[in-house]
Coordinates of N, CA and C in Angstrom, one line a residue:
Chain A
E20 N -14.7 -11.6 22.8 CA -14.5 -10.1 22.6 C -13.2 -9.8 23.5
N21 N -12.4 -8.9 22.9 CA -11.2 -8.4 23.6 C -11.6 -7.7 24.9
Q22 N -10.9 -8.0 26.0 CA -11.1 -7.4 27.3 C -9.8 -6.9 27.9
V23 N -9.9 -5.7 28.5 CA -8.7 -5.1 29.1 C -9.1 -4.7 30.5
E24 N -8.3 -5.1 31.5 CA -8.6 -4.7 32.9 C -7.4 -4.0 33.5
H25 N -7.7 -3.0 34.3 CA -6.6 -2.2 34.9 C -6.5 -2.4 36.4
S26 N -5.3 -2.3 37.0 CA -5.1 -2.3 38.4 C -4.0 -1.4 38.8
P27 N -4.1 -0.6 39.8 CA -5.4 -0.3 40.5 C -6.2 0.6 39.7
H28 N -7.4 0.9 40.2 CA -8.3 1.9 39.5 C -7.9 3.3 39.9
F29 N -7.4 3.4 41.1 CA -6.9 4.8 41.6 C -5.6 4.6 42.3
L30 N -4.7 5.7 42.1 CA -3.4 5.7 42.6 C -3.1 7.1 43.1
G31 N -2.5 7.2 44.4 CA -2.3 8.5 44.9 C -0.9 8.7 45.6
P32 N 0.2 8.6 44.8 CA 1.5 8.6 45.4 C 1.9 10.1 45.8
Q33 N 2.9 10.2 46.6 CA 3.5 11.5 46.9 C 4.4 11.9 45.8
Q34 N 4.6 13.2 45.6 CA 5.5 13.7 44.6 C 6.9 13.1 44.9
G35 N 7.6 12.6 43.9 CA 8.9 12.0 44.0 C 8.9 10.5 44.1
D36 N 7.7 9.9 44.4 CA 7.6 8.4 44.5 C 7.6 7.8 43.1
V37 N 7.6 6.5 43.1 CA 7.4 5.7 41.9 C 5.9 5.3 41.9
A38 N 5.2 5.5 40.7 CA 3.9 5.1 40.6 C 3.9 3.8 39.7
S39 N 3.2 2.8 40.2 CA 3.2 1.5 39.5 C 1.7 1.1 39.2
M40 N 1.5 0.8 37.9 CA 0.2 0.3 37.5 C 0.3 -0.8 36.5
S41 N -0.8 -1.5 36.3 CA -0.7 -2.6 35.3 C -2.1 -2.8 34.6
C42 N -2.0 -3.6 33.6 CA -3.3 -4.0 32.9 C -3.1 -5.5 32.5
T43 N -4.2 -6.2 32.4 CA -4.2 -7.5 31.8 C -5.2 -7.5 30.7
Y44 N -5.0 -8.4 29.7 CA -5.9 -8.4 28.6 C -6.2 -9.9 28.2
S45 N -7.3 -10.1 27.5 CA -7.6 -11.3 26.9 C -8.1 -11.0 25.5
V46 N -7.4 -11.5 24.5 CA -7.7 -11.2 23.1 C -7.5 -12.5 22.3
S47 N -8.3 -12.6 21.2 CA -8.2 -13.8 20.4 C -6.9 -13.8 19.6
R48 N -6.5 -12.6 19.1 CA -5.2 -12.4 18.5 C -4.5 -11.2 19.0
F49 N -3.2 -11.1 19.1 CA -2.5 -10.0 19.7 C -1.6 -9.4 18.6
N50 N -1.6 -8.1 18.4 CA -0.6 -7.5 17.6 C 0.3 -6.6 18.4
N51 N -0.3 -5.6 19.2 CA 0.5 -4.8 20.0 C -0.3 -4.2 21.1
L52 N 0.4 -3.6 22.1 CA -0.2 -3.0 23.2 C 0.3 -1.6 23.3
Q53 N -0.6 -0.6 23.6 CA -0.1 0.8 23.7 C -0.6 1.4 25.0
W54 N 0.1 2.3 25.5 CA -0.3 3.1 26.7 C -0.6 4.5 26.3
Y55 N -1.7 5.0 26.8 CA -2.2 6.4 26.6 C -2.4 7.1 27.9
R56 N -2.3 8.4 27.8 CA -2.6 9.2 29.0 C -3.6 10.2 28.6
Q57 N -4.6 10.4 29.5 CA -5.7 11.4 29.3 C -5.8 12.3 30.4
N58 N -5.7 13.6 30.1 CA -6.0 14.7 31.1 C -7.5 15.0 31.0
T59 N -8.0 15.5 32.1 CA -9.4 15.8 32.2 C -9.8 16.8 31.0
G60 N -10.9 16.4 30.3 CA -11.4 17.3 29.3 C -10.6 17.3 28.0
M61 N -9.7 16.3 27.8 CA -8.9 16.3 26.6 C -8.9 14.8 26.1
G62 N -8.5 14.7 24.8 CA -8.4 13.4 24.3 C -7.2 12.6 24.8
P63 N -7.2 11.3 24.7 CA -6.0 10.6 25.1 C -4.8 10.9 24.2
K64 N -3.6 10.8 24.8 CA -2.3 11.0 24.1 C -1.5 9.7 24.2
H65 N -0.9 9.3 23.1 CA -0.1 8.1 23.0 C 1.2 8.3 23.8
L66 N 1.5 7.3 24.6 CA 2.8 7.3 25.3 C 3.8 6.4 24.7
L67 N 3.5 5.1 24.5 CA 4.4 4.2 23.9 C 3.7 2.9 23.5
S68 N 4.3 2.2 22.6 CA 3.8 0.9 22.0 C 4.8 -0.2 22.3
M69 N 4.2 -1.4 22.5 CA 5.0 -2.6 22.6 C 4.5 -3.8 21.9
Y70 N 5.3 -4.7 21.4 CA 4.9 -5.6 20.4 C 5.0 -7.1 20.8
S71 N 5.8 -7.5 21.7 CA 5.9 -8.9 22.0 C 6.3 -9.1 23.5
A72 N 5.9 -10.2 24.1 CA 6.1 -10.5 25.5 C 7.6 -10.4 25.8
G73 N 7.9 -9.8 26.9 CA 9.3 -9.6 27.3 C 9.8 -8.2 26.8
Y74 N 9.1 -7.6 26.0 CA 9.5 -6.3 25.5 C 9.5 -5.2 26.6
E75 N 10.5 -4.4 26.7 CA 10.6 -3.3 27.7 C 10.9 -2.0 26.9
K76 N 10.2 -1.0 27.4 CA 10.5 0.3 26.8 C 10.6 1.4 27.8
Q77 N 11.5 2.3 27.6 CA 11.7 3.4 28.5 C 11.6 4.7 27.7
K78 N 10.8 5.6 28.3 CA 10.7 6.9 27.6 C 10.6 8.0 28.7
G79 N 11.7 8.6 28.9 CA 11.8 9.6 30.0 C 11.7 8.9 31.3
R80 N 10.7 9.4 32.1 CA 10.5 8.7 33.5 C 9.5 7.6 33.4
L81 N 9.1 7.2 32.2 CA 8.2 6.1 32.0 C 9.0 4.8 31.7
N82 N 8.5 3.7 32.3 CA 9.2 2.5 32.0 C 8.1 1.4 31.9
A83 N 8.0 0.7 30.8 CA 6.9 -0.2 30.6 C 7.4 -1.6 30.2
T84 N 6.7 -2.6 30.6 CA 7.1 -4.0 30.2 C 5.8 -4.7 29.7
L85 N 6.0 -5.5 28.7 CA 4.9 -6.3 28.1 C 5.1 -7.7 28.6
L86 N 4.1 -8.2 29.2 CA 4.1 -9.6 29.7 C 3.2 -10.4 28.8
K87 N 3.1 -11.7 29.1 CA 2.4 -12.6 28.2 C 0.9 -12.1 28.0
N88 N 0.2 -11.7 29.1 CA -1.2 -11.3 28.9 C -1.4 -10.0 29.7
G89 N -0.4 -9.1 29.7 CA -0.6 -7.9 30.4 C 0.6 -7.0 30.2
S90 N 0.6 -5.9 31.0 CA 1.7 -4.9 30.9 C 1.7 -4.2 32.2
S91 N 2.9 -3.7 32.5 CA 3.2 -2.9 33.7 C 3.7 -1.6 33.2
L92 N 3.3 -0.5 33.9 CA 3.8 0.8 33.6 C 4.3 1.4 34.9
Y93 N 5.5 1.9 34.9 CA 6.1 2.6 36.1 C 6.4 4.0 35.7
I94 N 6.1 5.0 36.6 CA 6.5 6.3 36.4 C 7.4 6.7 37.6
T95 N 8.6 7.0 37.3 CA 9.6 7.3 38.4 C 9.5 8.8 38.8
A96 N 9.8 9.1 40.0 CA 9.8 10.5 40.5 C 8.6 11.3 40.0
V97 N 7.4 10.8 40.4 CA 6.2 11.4 39.9 C 6.1 12.9 40.3
Q98 N 5.5 13.7 39.4 CA 5.3 15.1 39.6 C 3.8 15.4 39.6
P99 N 3.3 16.5 40.1 CA 1.9 16.8 40.1 C 1.4 16.8 38.6
E100 N 2.2 17.2 37.7 CA 1.8 17.3 36.3 C 1.6 15.9 35.6
D101 N 2.0 14.9 36.3 CA 1.8 13.5 35.8 C 0.4 13.0 36.2
S102 N -0.4 13.8 37.0 CA -1.7 13.4 37.3 C -2.6 13.4 36.1
A103 N -3.2 12.2 35.9 CA -4.0 12.0 34.7 C -4.6 10.6 34.8
T104 N -5.3 10.2 33.8 CA -5.8 8.8 33.8 C -4.9 8.1 32.7
Y105 N -4.4 6.9 33.0 CA -3.5 6.1 32.2 C -4.3 4.9 31.7
F106 N -4.3 4.7 30.3 CA -5.0 3.6 29.7 C -4.0 2.7 29.0
C107 N -4.3 1.4 29.1 CA -3.7 0.4 28.3 C -4.7 0.1 27.2
A108 N -4.2 -0.1 25.9 CA -5.1 -0.4 24.8 C -4.4 -1.5 24.0
V109 N -5.2 -2.4 23.6 CA -4.7 -3.6 22.8 C -5.2 -3.7 21.4
V110 N -4.3 -3.9 20.5 CA -4.7 -4.1 19.1 C -4.6 -5.6 18.8
G111 N -5.8 -6.2 18.3 CA -5.8 -7.6 18.1 C -5.2 -8.1 16.8
T112 N -5.4 -7.3 15.8 CA -4.9 -7.6 14.5 C -4.3 -6.3 13.9
M113 N -3.3 -6.5 13.0 CA -2.6 -5.4 12.4 C -3.6 -4.5 11.7
G114 N -3.7 -3.2 12.1 CA -4.6 -2.3 11.5 C -6.0 -2.4 12.1
G115 N -6.2 -3.3 13.0 CA -7.6 -3.5 13.6 C -7.9 -2.5 14.7
D116 N -9.1 -2.7 15.2 CA -9.5 -1.8 16.3 C -8.7 -1.9 17.5
M117 N -8.7 -0.8 18.3 CA -7.9 -0.8 19.5 C -8.9 -0.8 20.7
R118 N -8.7 -1.7 21.6 CA -9.6 -1.8 22.8 C -9.0 -1.3 24.0
F119 N -9.7 -0.4 24.7 CA -9.2 0.2 25.9 C -9.8 -0.4 27.2
G120 N -9.0 -0.3 28.3 CA -9.6 -0.6 29.6 C -10.1 0.6 30.2
A121 N -10.6 0.6 31.4 CA -11.2 1.7 32.1 C -10.1 2.6 32.7
G122 N -8.9 2.2 32.7 CA -7.8 3.1 33.1 C -7.5 3.1 34.6
T123 N -6.3 3.7 34.9 CA -5.9 3.9 36.3 C -5.8 5.5 36.4
R124 N -6.5 6.0 37.4 CA -6.5 7.4 37.7 C -5.4 7.7 38.7
L125 N -4.4 8.5 38.2 CA -3.2 8.8 39.0 C -3.4 10.3 39.5
T126 N -3.3 10.5 40.8 CA -3.3 11.8 41.4 C -2.1 11.9 42.3
V127 N -1.2 12.8 41.9 CA 0.1 13.0 42.7 C -0.1 14.0 43.7
K128 N 0.2 13.7 44.9 CA 0.1 14.7 46.1 C 1.4 15.5 46.2
P129 N 1.3 16.8 46.2 CA 2.5 17.6 46.3 C 3.2 17.5 47.6
Chain B
D22 N 1.4 21.9 11.8 CA 0.6 20.8 11.4 C -0.6 20.6 12.3
A23 N -1.8 20.8 11.8 CA -3.0 20.7 12.7 C -3.2 19.2 13.0
G24 N -3.5 19.0 14.3 CA -3.8 17.6 14.7 C -5.2 17.2 14.3
V25 N -5.8 16.3 15.0 CA -7.2 15.9 14.7 C -8.2 17.0 15.3
T26 N -9.1 17.4 14.4 CA -10.0 18.4 14.9 C -11.4 17.8 14.8
Q27 N -12.2 18.2 15.8 CA -13.6 17.7 15.9 C -14.5 18.8 16.1
S28 N -15.7 18.7 15.6 CA -16.8 19.7 15.8 C -18.1 19.0 15.9
P29 N -19.1 19.6 16.6 CA -18.9 20.7 17.6 C -18.2 20.2 18.8
T30 N -17.8 21.1 19.7 CA -17.1 20.6 21.0 C -18.1 20.2 22.0
H31 N -19.2 20.9 22.0 CA -20.3 20.6 23.0 C -21.7 20.7 22.2
L32 N -22.6 19.8 22.6 CA -23.9 20.0 22.0 C -24.9 19.3 22.9
I33 N -26.1 19.8 22.9 CA -27.2 19.3 23.7 C -28.4 18.9 22.8
K34 N -28.9 17.7 22.9 CA -30.0 17.2 22.1 C -31.0 16.6 23.1
T35 N -32.2 16.4 22.5 CA -33.3 15.7 23.3 C -33.5 14.3 22.7
R36 N -34.0 13.4 23.6 CA -34.3 12.1 23.2 C -35.0 12.0 21.9
G37 N -34.6 11.0 21.0 CA -35.3 10.8 19.7 C -34.7 11.6 18.6
Q38 N -33.9 12.7 18.9 CA -33.3 13.5 17.9 C -32.1 12.7 17.2
Q39 N -31.6 13.4 16.2 CA -30.4 12.8 15.5 C -29.3 13.8 15.6
V40 N -28.1 13.3 15.6 CA -26.9 14.1 15.7 C -25.8 13.7 14.7
T41 N -25.1 14.7 14.2 CA -23.9 14.4 13.3 C -22.7 15.1 13.9
L42 N -21.7 14.3 14.1 CA -20.4 14.8 14.6 C -19.4 14.7 13.5
R43 N -18.4 15.7 13.5 CA -17.5 15.7 12.4 C -16.0 15.7 12.9
C44 N -15.2 15.1 12.0 CA -13.8 14.9 12.4 C -12.9 15.1 11.2
S45 N -11.8 15.9 11.4 CA -10.8 16.0 10.3 C -9.5 15.4 10.9
P46 N -9.0 14.4 10.1 CA -7.8 13.7 10.7 C -6.6 14.5 10.6
K47 N -5.6 14.0 11.3 CA -4.2 14.6 11.2 C -3.7 14.4 9.7
S48 N -3.0 15.4 9.3 CA -2.5 15.4 7.9 C -1.7 14.1 7.7
G49 N -1.9 13.4 6.6 CA -1.2 12.2 6.2 C -1.8 10.9 6.8
H50 N -2.8 11.1 7.6 CA -3.5 9.9 8.1 C -4.7 9.5 7.3
D51 N -4.9 8.2 7.0 CA -6.0 7.8 6.1 C -7.0 6.9 6.9
T52 N -6.8 6.6 8.1 CA -7.7 5.8 8.9 C -8.3 6.6 10.0
V53 N -9.6 6.5 10.2 CA -10.3 7.3 11.2 C -11.1 6.3 12.1
S54 N -11.0 6.4 13.4 CA -11.7 5.6 14.3 C -12.6 6.5 15.2
W55 N -13.7 6.0 15.6 CA -14.6 6.7 16.5 C -14.8 5.9 17.8
Y56 N -14.7 6.6 18.9 CA -14.9 6.0 20.2 C -15.9 6.8 21.0
Q57 N -16.6 6.1 21.9 CA -17.5 6.7 22.8 C -16.9 6.5 24.2
Q58 N -16.9 7.6 25.0 CA -16.3 7.5 26.3 C -17.3 8.1 27.3
A59 N -17.9 7.2 28.1 CA -18.8 7.6 29.2 C -17.9 8.1 30.4
L60 N -18.5 8.9 31.2 CA -17.8 9.5 32.4 C -17.2 8.4 33.2
G61 N -15.9 8.5 33.5 CA -15.2 7.5 34.3 C -14.8 6.2 33.7
Q62 N -15.1 6.1 32.4 CA -14.8 4.9 31.7 C -13.7 5.1 30.6
G63 N -13.2 4.0 30.1 CA -12.3 4.1 29.0 C -13.0 4.3 27.7
P64 N -12.4 4.7 26.6 CA -13.0 4.8 25.3 C -13.5 3.5 24.8
Q65 N -14.7 3.4 24.3 CA -15.2 2.2 23.7 C -15.3 2.3 22.2
F66 N -14.8 1.4 21.5 CA -14.6 1.4 20.0 C -16.0 1.3 19.4
I67 N -16.3 2.3 18.5 CA -17.5 2.3 17.7 C -17.3 1.7 16.3
F68 N -16.5 2.3 15.5 CA -16.1 1.8 14.2 C -14.9 2.5 13.7
Q69 N -14.3 1.9 12.6 CA -13.1 2.4 12.0 C -13.4 2.5 10.5
Y70 N -12.9 3.6 9.9 CA -13.1 3.8 8.5 C -11.7 3.9 7.8
Y71 N -11.6 3.3 6.6 CA -10.4 3.3 5.8 C -10.9 3.2 4.4
E72 N -10.3 4.1 3.6 CA -10.7 4.2 2.1 C -12.2 4.3 2.0
E73 N -12.8 5.1 2.8 CA -14.2 5.4 2.7 C -15.1 4.2 3.0
E74 N -14.5 3.1 3.6 CA -15.3 1.9 3.9 C -15.3 1.7 5.4
E75 N -16.3 1.2 6.0 CA -16.3 0.8 7.4 C -15.6 -0.5 7.5
R76 N -14.4 -0.5 8.1 CA -13.6 -1.7 8.1 C -13.8 -2.6 9.3
Q77 N -14.1 -2.0 10.4 CA -14.4 -2.8 11.6 C -15.4 -2.0 12.4
R78 N -16.2 -2.8 13.2 CA -17.2 -2.2 14.0 C -17.2 -2.9 15.4
G79 N -17.5 -2.0 16.4 CA -17.6 -2.5 17.8 C -19.0 -2.9 18.1
N80 N -19.3 -3.1 19.3 CA -20.6 -3.6 19.7 C -21.6 -2.4 19.9
F81 N -21.9 -1.7 18.8 CA -22.9 -0.6 18.9 C -24.0 -0.9 17.9
P82 N -25.2 -0.4 18.3 CA -26.4 -0.7 17.4 C -26.3 0.1 16.1
D83 N -27.2 -0.3 15.2 CA -27.2 0.3 13.8 C -27.6 1.8 13.9
R84 N -28.1 2.3 15.0 CA -28.4 3.7 15.2 C -27.1 4.6 15.0
F85 N -26.0 3.9 15.2 CA -24.7 4.6 15.0 C -24.2 4.3 13.6
S86 N -24.0 5.3 12.8 CA -23.5 5.1 11.5 C -22.4 6.1 11.2
G87 N -21.7 5.9 10.1 CA -20.6 6.9 9.8 C -20.4 7.0 8.4
H88 N -19.4 7.8 8.1 CA -19.0 8.0 6.7 C -17.6 8.6 6.7
Q89 N -16.9 8.2 5.6 CA -15.6 8.8 5.4 C -15.6 9.4 4.0
F90 N -15.1 10.6 3.9 CA -15.0 11.3 2.6 C -13.7 11.1 1.9
P91 N -13.6 11.4 0.6 CA -12.4 11.2 -0.1 C -11.2 12.0 0.5
N92 N -11.4 13.1 1.2 CA -10.3 13.8 1.9 C -10.0 13.2 3.3
Y93 N -10.5 12.0 3.6 CA -10.3 11.3 4.8 C -11.1 11.8 6.0
S94 N -11.7 12.9 5.9 CA -12.5 13.4 7.0 C -13.7 12.5 7.2
S95 N -14.3 12.6 8.4 CA -15.3 11.6 8.7 C -16.5 12.2 9.5
E96 N -17.6 11.6 9.5 CA -18.8 11.9 10.3 C -19.3 10.7 11.0
L97 N -19.8 11.0 12.2 CA -20.5 10.0 13.0 C -21.9 10.5 13.2
N98 N -22.9 9.6 12.8 CA -24.3 10.0 13.0 C -24.9 9.0 14.0
V99 N -25.7 9.6 14.8 CA -26.5 8.8 15.8 C -27.9 9.2 15.7
N100 N -28.8 8.2 15.4 CA -30.2 8.4 15.2 C -30.9 8.0 16.5
A101 N -32.2 8.5 16.6 CA -33.0 8.1 17.8 C -32.3 8.2 19.1
L102 N -31.8 9.3 19.4 CA -30.9 9.4 20.6 C -31.6 9.0 21.9
L103 N -30.8 8.3 22.7 CA -31.3 7.8 24.0 C -30.5 8.6 25.1
L104 N -31.0 8.6 26.3 CA -30.3 9.3 27.4 C -28.9 8.7 27.6
G105 N -28.8 7.3 27.4 CA -27.5 6.6 27.5 C -26.5 7.0 26.5
D106 N -26.9 7.7 25.5 CA -25.9 8.1 24.4 C -25.1 9.3 24.9
S107 N -25.4 9.9 26.0 CA -24.7 11.0 26.5 C -23.3 10.6 26.9
A108 N -22.3 11.2 26.3 CA -20.9 10.8 26.4 C -20.0 11.8 25.7
L109 N -18.7 11.5 25.8 CA -17.7 12.2 25.0 C -17.4 11.3 23.8
Y110 N -17.6 11.9 22.6 CA -17.3 11.1 21.4 C -15.9 11.6 20.8
L111 N -15.0 10.6 20.8 CA -13.7 10.8 20.4 C -13.4 10.3 19.0
C112 N -12.8 11.1 18.2 CA -12.3 10.7 16.9 C -10.8 10.5 17.0
A113 N -10.3 9.5 16.3 CA -8.8 9.3 16.3 C -8.4 8.9 14.9
S114 N -7.3 9.5 14.5 CA -6.8 9.1 13.2 C -5.4 8.4 13.3
S115 N -5.0 7.7 12.3 CA -3.8 7.0 12.4 C -3.4 6.6 11.0
P116 N -2.1 6.3 10.8 CA -1.7 5.5 9.6 C -2.1 4.1 9.9
V117 N -2.2 3.2 8.9 CA -2.6 1.9 9.2 C -1.8 1.2 10.2
G118 N -2.4 0.7 11.2 CA -1.7 -0.1 12.3 C -0.8 0.8 13.2
G119 N -0.9 2.1 13.1 CA 0.0 2.9 13.9 C -0.7 3.4 15.2
E120 N -0.1 4.3 15.9 CA -0.7 4.8 17.1 C -1.8 5.8 16.7
L121 N -2.7 5.9 17.7 CA -3.9 6.8 17.4 C -3.6 8.2 17.9
F122 N -4.0 9.1 17.1 CA -4.0 10.5 17.5 C -5.4 11.0 17.7
F123 N -5.7 11.4 18.9 CA -7.1 11.7 19.3 C -7.4 13.2 19.1
G124 N -8.6 13.5 18.8 CA -9.1 14.9 18.9 C -9.5 15.1 20.4
E125 N -10.0 16.3 20.6 CA -10.4 16.7 22.0 C -11.8 16.2 22.3
G126 N -12.5 15.7 21.3 CA -13.8 15.2 21.5 C -15.0 16.1 21.4
S127 N -16.2 15.5 21.2 CA -17.4 16.2 21.1 C -18.2 15.7 22.3
R128 N -18.6 16.7 23.2 CA -19.4 16.3 24.4 C -20.8 16.4 24.1
L129 N -21.5 15.2 24.0 CA -23.0 15.2 23.7 C -23.7 14.9 25.0
T130 N -24.7 15.8 25.2 CA -25.7 15.6 26.3 C -27.0 15.4 25.7
V131 N -27.7 14.3 26.1 CA -29.0 14.0 25.7 C -30.0 14.2 26.9
L132 N -31.0 15.1 26.7 CA -31.9 15.4 27.7 C -33.3 14.7 27.5

């Protein structure tokens, strides 16, 4: 069964710092990895998708890298509004189900 | 353009009862997936519907069933509710293989 693990579970940077988080996964087949963000009381929102090892993607202050069995997500110059839980989700086959980890809870201190 | 809508937003049931949750996908999306999210956990995949058929299923018992209608909307049914079924139930729609668009969820409390 597909497994996704996050590190760290909690992160508390100061405003303006860089927040760094990662996930590792074990899947029988890999199609793509996606990062989502979830604010309390709301559904997750898609941030970005990556498709092959070595792939890097930048979106605003987000910077993500796909590794062989994991991914790193960096948020530069974090702001209090970045506070949320960030999830990595893996799709094993094209059009297949997406498996989520438990997430990294980011709380930015003003 | 309305996103994914779910109803009801909150509901309370007692053990042994049955519940039906509803989901309308984002316009243009034909695939609907359901997830269960316990407090402090990530979403856990229940099943996915495409062309009115259950295409994939996660590790959930048969008490969890669903349906997709010709207009792509979907229902999640849970029978014989247990205390452990208390969770946020998320519906997500997508084009095939694309990113998921989530609704805000239905918060189920089982007493």
